[in-house]
Amino acid sequence: MPVIDFPELKSLLVRDGRLMALDLGSKTIGIATSDVLRMLATPLTTLKRTKLATDLATLADLTRKHEVKALAVGLPLNMDGTEGPRCQSVRQFVTNIQNHGAPALAALPIIFQDERLSTAAVTRGMIDDYDMTRAKRAERVDAAAAAWILESVIARLR
């Protein structure tokens, strides 16, 4: 399914079902899921990026296992709202999902969500609220950033 906008996503999600968010980095993919009622976003895991086919197969397995109805992908806009090279990389990954992903993964509706400052906000919270070490933050920050992205999507859908 092509990339859609929020009104279209809202009309597609008439029944309960999980959403999944991706925070795409050059070395990792942070993944978070919502509950079935789409009230809460929870960090799920962080994938170490390898070959595209392997990454897409893992995503397909996770979306099937969690019965995901749609994907939200963080779009790393510049602070002035323009798109830079990182946005181009994210858009290419979404194109790869659509063209090379398993049929069930490629069929999921995909929405882009502005992710400006998501990693910074999550990192600050980990330091302030939990006094986490740098090593522990590194393990969890990408999945937590995906949850932050997903919380933004959930809020917009209400």
PDB file of C-alpha atoms in Angstrom:
ATOM      1  CA  MET A   1       0.000   0.000   0.000  1.00  0.00           C
ATOM      2  CA  PRO A   2       1.330   3.474  -0.700  1.00  0.00           C
ATOM      3  CA  VAL A   3       2.229   6.068   1.860  1.00  0.00           C
ATOM      4  CA  ILE A   4      -0.964   7.671   3.127  1.00  0.00           C
ATOM      5  CA  ASP A   5      -1.892  10.784   5.133  1.00  0.00           C
ATOM      6  CA  PHE A   6      -3.519  10.999   8.570  1.00  0.00           C
ATOM      7  CA  PRO A   7      -7.155  11.409   7.459  1.00  0.00           C
ATOM      8  CA  GLU A   8      -6.825   8.333   5.253  1.00  0.00           C
ATOM      9  CA  LEU A   9      -5.145   6.358   8.050  1.00  0.00           C
ATOM     10  CA  LYS A  10      -7.927   7.331  10.429  1.00  0.00           C
ATOM     11  CA  SER A  11     -10.574   6.092   7.986  1.00  0.00           C
ATOM     12  CA  LEU A  12      -8.685   2.800   7.470  1.00  0.00           C
ATOM     13  CA  LEU A  13      -8.393   2.121  11.203  1.00  0.00           C
ATOM     14  CA  VAL A  14     -12.079   1.792  12.005  1.00  0.00           C
ATOM     15  CA  ARG A  15     -11.510  -1.257  14.196  1.00  0.00           C
ATOM     16  CA  ASP A  16      -9.014  -1.977  16.917  1.00  0.00           C
ATOM     17  CA  GLY A  17      -5.514  -3.020  15.932  1.00  0.00           C
ATOM     18  CA  ARG A  18      -1.891  -2.385  16.687  1.00  0.00           C
ATOM     19  CA  LEU A  19       0.325   0.188  15.064  1.00  0.00           C
ATOM     20  CA  MET A  20       4.078  -0.160  14.764  1.00  0.00           C
ATOM     21  CA  ALA A  21       6.590   2.687  14.589  1.00  0.00           C
ATOM     22  CA  LEU A  22      10.059   2.598  13.097  1.00  0.00           C
ATOM     23  CA  ASP A  23      12.922   4.916  13.978  1.00  0.00           C
ATOM     24  CA  LEU A  24      15.316   4.319  11.088  1.00  0.00           C
ATOM     25  CA  GLY A  25      18.973   4.963  11.699  1.00  0.00           C
ATOM     26  CA  SER A  26      21.973   4.133   9.568  1.00  0.00           C
ATOM     27  CA  LYS A  27      23.031   1.286  11.899  1.00  0.00           C
ATOM     28  CA  THR A  28      19.837   0.396  13.786  1.00  0.00           C
ATOM     29  CA  ILE A  29      16.056   0.374  13.526  1.00  0.00           C
ATOM     30  CA  GLY A  30      14.141   1.231  16.688  1.00  0.00           C
ATOM     31  CA  ILE A  31      10.761  -0.475  16.834  1.00  0.00           C
ATOM     32  CA  ALA A  32       7.744   0.221  19.030  1.00  0.00           C
ATOM     33  CA  THR A  33       4.168  -1.075  19.039  1.00  0.00           C
ATOM     34  CA  SER A  34       0.886   0.178  20.363  1.00  0.00           C
ATOM     35  CA  ASP A  35      -1.687  -1.775  22.283  1.00  0.00           C
ATOM     36  CA  VAL A  36      -4.713  -3.020  20.342  1.00  0.00           C
ATOM     37  CA  LEU A  37      -6.824  -0.023  21.374  1.00  0.00           C
ATOM     38  CA  ARG A  38      -4.044   2.362  20.284  1.00  0.00           C
ATOM     39  CA  MET A  39      -3.833   4.104  23.624  1.00  0.00           C
ATOM     40  CA  LEU A  40      -0.247   3.302  24.607  1.00  0.00           C
ATOM     41  CA  ALA A  41       3.084   3.042  22.765  1.00  0.00           C
ATOM     42  CA  THR A  42       5.686   0.599  24.042  1.00  0.00           C
ATOM     43  CA  PRO A  43       9.314   0.212  22.926  1.00  0.00           C
ATOM     44  CA  LEU A  44       9.703  -3.265  21.446  1.00  0.00           C
ATOM     45  CA  THR A  45      13.254  -3.799  20.221  1.00  0.00           C
ATOM     46  CA  THR A  46      16.200  -2.351  18.365  1.00  0.00           C
ATOM     47  CA  LEU A  47      17.404  -4.166  15.267  1.00  0.00           C
ATOM     48  CA  LYS A  48      21.002  -3.982  14.164  1.00  0.00           C
ATOM     49  CA  ARG A  49      20.780  -3.250  10.455  1.00  0.00           C
ATOM     50  CA  THR A  50      22.270  -5.856   8.160  1.00  0.00           C
ATOM     51  CA  LYS A  51      21.267  -6.719   4.613  1.00  0.00           C
ATOM     52  CA  LEU A  52      18.033  -5.195   3.356  1.00  0.00           C
ATOM     53  CA  ALA A  53      16.418  -8.593   2.761  1.00  0.00           C
ATOM     54  CA  THR A  54      17.194  -9.678   6.327  1.00  0.00           C
ATOM     55  CA  ASP A  55      15.892  -6.419   7.813  1.00  0.00           C
ATOM     56  CA  LEU A  56      12.670  -6.645   5.794  1.00  0.00           C
ATOM     57  CA  ALA A  57      12.159 -10.306   6.749  1.00  0.00           C
ATOM     58  CA  THR A  58      12.568  -9.430  10.433  1.00  0.00           C
ATOM     59  CA  LEU A  59      10.098  -6.547  10.111  1.00  0.00           C
ATOM     60  CA  ALA A  60       7.635  -8.817   8.313  1.00  0.00           C
ATOM     61  CA  ASP A  61       7.908 -11.371  11.135  1.00  0.00           C
ATOM     62  CA  LEU A  62       7.358  -8.707  13.796  1.00  0.00           C
ATOM     63  CA  THR A  63       4.362  -7.163  12.019  1.00  0.00           C
ATOM     64  CA  ARG A  64       2.791 -10.601  11.616  1.00  0.00           C
ATOM     65  CA  LYS A  65       3.513 -11.658  15.204  1.00  0.00           C
ATOM     66  CA  HIS A  66       2.030  -8.439  16.641  1.00  0.00           C
ATOM     67  CA  GLU A  67      -0.841  -8.275  14.125  1.00  0.00           C
ATOM     68  CA  VAL A  68       0.084  -4.759  13.027  1.00  0.00           C
ATOM     69  CA  LYS A  69      -2.477  -2.801  10.988  1.00  0.00           C
ATOM     70  CA  ALA A  70      -0.245   0.104   9.902  1.00  0.00           C
ATOM     71  CA  LEU A  71       3.321   1.400  10.114  1.00  0.00           C
ATOM     72  CA  ALA A  72       4.420   4.846  11.263  1.00  0.00           C
ATOM     73  CA  VAL A  73       7.898   5.768  10.087  1.00  0.00           C
ATOM     74  CA  GLY A  74       9.819   8.624  11.656  1.00  0.00           C
ATOM     75  CA  LEU A  75      10.813  11.284   9.134  1.00  0.00           C
ATOM     76  CA  PRO A  76      13.911  13.191  10.319  1.00  0.00           C
ATOM     77  CA  LEU A  77      13.079  16.672   9.055  1.00  0.00           C
ATOM     78  CA  ASN A  78      15.537  19.509   9.492  1.00  0.00           C
ATOM     79  CA  MET A  79      14.719  21.997  12.228  1.00  0.00           C
ATOM     80  CA  ASP A  80      13.301  24.391   9.616  1.00  0.00           C
ATOM     81  CA  GLY A  81      10.939  21.671   8.354  1.00  0.00           C
ATOM     82  CA  THR A  82      12.818  20.925   5.135  1.00  0.00           C
ATOM     83  CA  GLU A  83      13.954  17.487   4.066  1.00  0.00           C
ATOM     84  CA  GLY A  84      17.627  16.590   3.929  1.00  0.00           C
ATOM     85  CA  PRO A  85      19.629  13.496   2.968  1.00  0.00           C
ATOM     86  CA  ARG A  86      18.397  11.497   5.974  1.00  0.00           C
ATOM     87  CA  CYS A  87      14.791  11.978   4.838  1.00  0.00           C
ATOM     88  CA  GLN A  88      15.753  10.704   1.416  1.00  0.00           C
ATOM     89  CA  SER A  89      17.247   7.593   3.034  1.00  0.00           C
ATOM     90  CA  VAL A  90      14.061   6.985   5.059  1.00  0.00           C
ATOM     91  CA  ARG A  91      11.865   7.435   1.995  1.00  0.00           C
ATOM     92  CA  GLN A  92      14.048   4.950   0.105  1.00  0.00           C
ATOM     93  CA  PHE A  93      13.658   2.394   2.909  1.00  0.00           C
ATOM     94  CA  VAL A  94       9.875   2.762   2.721  1.00  0.00           C
ATOM     95  CA  THR A  95      10.064   2.271  -1.056  1.00  0.00           C
ATOM     96  CA  ASN A  96      12.100  -0.875  -0.388  1.00  0.00           C
ATOM     97  CA  ILE A  97       9.396  -2.124   2.004  1.00  0.00           C
ATOM     98  CA  GLN A  98       6.808  -1.627  -0.712  1.00  0.00           C
ATOM     99  CA  ASN A  99       8.890  -3.129  -3.534  1.00  0.00           C
ATOM    100  CA  HIS A 100      10.887  -5.867  -1.792  1.00  0.00           C
ATOM    101  CA  GLY A 101       9.103  -6.648   1.480  1.00  0.00           C
ATOM    102  CA  ALA A 102       7.003  -9.732   2.069  1.00  0.00           C
ATOM    103  CA  PRO A 103       3.486  -9.256   0.623  1.00  0.00           C
ATOM    104  CA  ALA A 104       1.871  -8.794   4.046  1.00  0.00           C
ATOM    105  CA  LEU A 105       4.484  -6.175   5.026  1.00  0.00           C
ATOM    106  CA  ALA A 106       4.278  -4.373   1.672  1.00  0.00           C
ATOM    107  CA  ALA A 107       0.478  -4.237   1.948  1.00  0.00           C
ATOM    108  CA  LEU A 108       0.494  -2.305   5.247  1.00  0.00           C
ATOM    109  CA  PRO A 109      -0.470   1.363   5.097  1.00  0.00           C
ATOM    110  CA  ILE A 110       2.503   3.575   5.941  1.00  0.00           C
ATOM    111  CA  ILE A 111       2.475   7.061   7.375  1.00  0.00           C
ATOM    112  CA  PHE A 112       5.372   9.416   7.954  1.00  0.00           C
ATOM    113  CA  GLN A 113       5.621  11.180  11.304  1.00  0.00           C
ATOM    114  CA  ASP A 114       7.902  14.134  12.004  1.00  0.00           C
ATOM    115  CA  GLU A 115      10.535  12.851  14.409  1.00  0.00           C
ATOM    116  CA  ARG A 116      12.498  16.039  15.043  1.00  0.00           C
ATOM    117  CA  LEU A 117      14.178  15.880  18.442  1.00  0.00           C
ATOM    118  CA  SER A 118      12.723  12.440  19.292  1.00  0.00           C
ATOM    119  CA  THR A 119      16.089  10.900  20.155  1.00  0.00           C
ATOM    120  CA  ALA A 120      17.177  14.005  22.054  1.00  0.00           C
ATOM    121  CA  ALA A 121      13.930  14.069  24.071  1.00  0.00           C
ATOM    122  CA  VAL A 122      14.152  10.376  24.899  1.00  0.00           C
ATOM    123  CA  THR A 123      17.833  10.601  25.826  1.00  0.00           C
ATOM    124  CA  ARG A 124      17.179  13.582  28.101  1.00  0.00           C
ATOM    125  CA  GLY A 125      14.381  11.665  29.832  1.00  0.00           C
ATOM    126  CA  MET A 126      16.618   8.644  30.322  1.00  0.00           C
ATOM    127  CA  ILE A 127      19.259  10.819  31.949  1.00  0.00           C
ATOM    128  CA  ASP A 128      16.910  12.963  34.055  1.00  0.00           C
ATOM    129  CA  ASP A 129      14.346  10.351  35.093  1.00  0.00           C
ATOM    130  CA  TYR A 130      16.386   7.154  35.284  1.00  0.00           C
ATOM    131  CA  ASP A 131      20.006   8.323  35.556  1.00  0.00           C
ATOM    132  CA  MET A 132      20.954   5.721  32.932  1.00  0.00           C
ATOM    133  CA  THR A 133      24.530   5.158  31.927  1.00  0.00           C
ATOM    134  CA  ARG A 134      25.570   5.916  28.371  1.00  0.00           C
ATOM    135  CA  ALA A 135      25.849   2.182  27.583  1.00  0.00           C
ATOM    136  CA  LYS A 136      22.312   1.407  28.803  1.00  0.00           C
ATOM    137  CA  ARG A 137      20.922   4.419  26.937  1.00  0.00           C
ATOM    138  CA  ALA A 138      22.592   3.239  23.724  1.00  0.00           C
ATOM    139  CA  GLU A 139      20.832  -0.129  24.022  1.00  0.00           C
ATOM    140  CA  ARG A 140      17.372   1.378  24.492  1.00  0.00           C
ATOM    141  CA  VAL A 141      17.259   4.821  22.899  1.00  0.00           C
ATOM    142  CA  ASP A 142      16.210   3.771  19.375  1.00  0.00           C
ATOM    143  CA  ALA A 143      13.224   1.694  20.512  1.00  0.00           C
ATOM    144  CA  ALA A 144      12.269   4.469  22.958  1.00  0.00           C
ATOM    145  CA  ALA A 145      12.474   7.029  20.132  1.00  0.00           C
ATOM    146  CA  ALA A 146      10.177   4.790  18.060  1.00  0.00           C
ATOM    147  CA  ALA A 147       7.727   4.775  20.981  1.00  0.00           C
ATOM    148  CA  TRP A 148       7.933   8.589  21.095  1.00  0.00           C
ATOM    149  CA  ILE A 149       7.128   8.694  17.361  1.00  0.00           C
ATOM    150  CA  LEU A 150       4.225   6.299  17.880  1.00  0.00           C
ATOM    151  CA  GLU A 151       2.857   8.365  20.784  1.00  0.00           C
ATOM    152  CA  SER A 152       2.767  11.354  18.427  1.00  0.00           C
ATOM    153  CA  VAL A 153       0.817   9.345  15.853  1.00  0.00           C
ATOM    154  CA  ILE A 154      -1.628   8.041  18.480  1.00  0.00           C
ATOM    155  CA  ALA A 155      -2.220  11.583  19.724  1.00  0.00           C
ATOM    156  CA  ARG A 156      -2.916  12.802  16.187  1.00  0.00           C
ATOM    157  CA  LEU A 157      -5.371   9.966  15.561  1.00  0.00           C
ATOM    158  CA  ARG A 158      -7.522  10.921  18.568  1.00  0.00           C
TER     159      ARG A 158
END
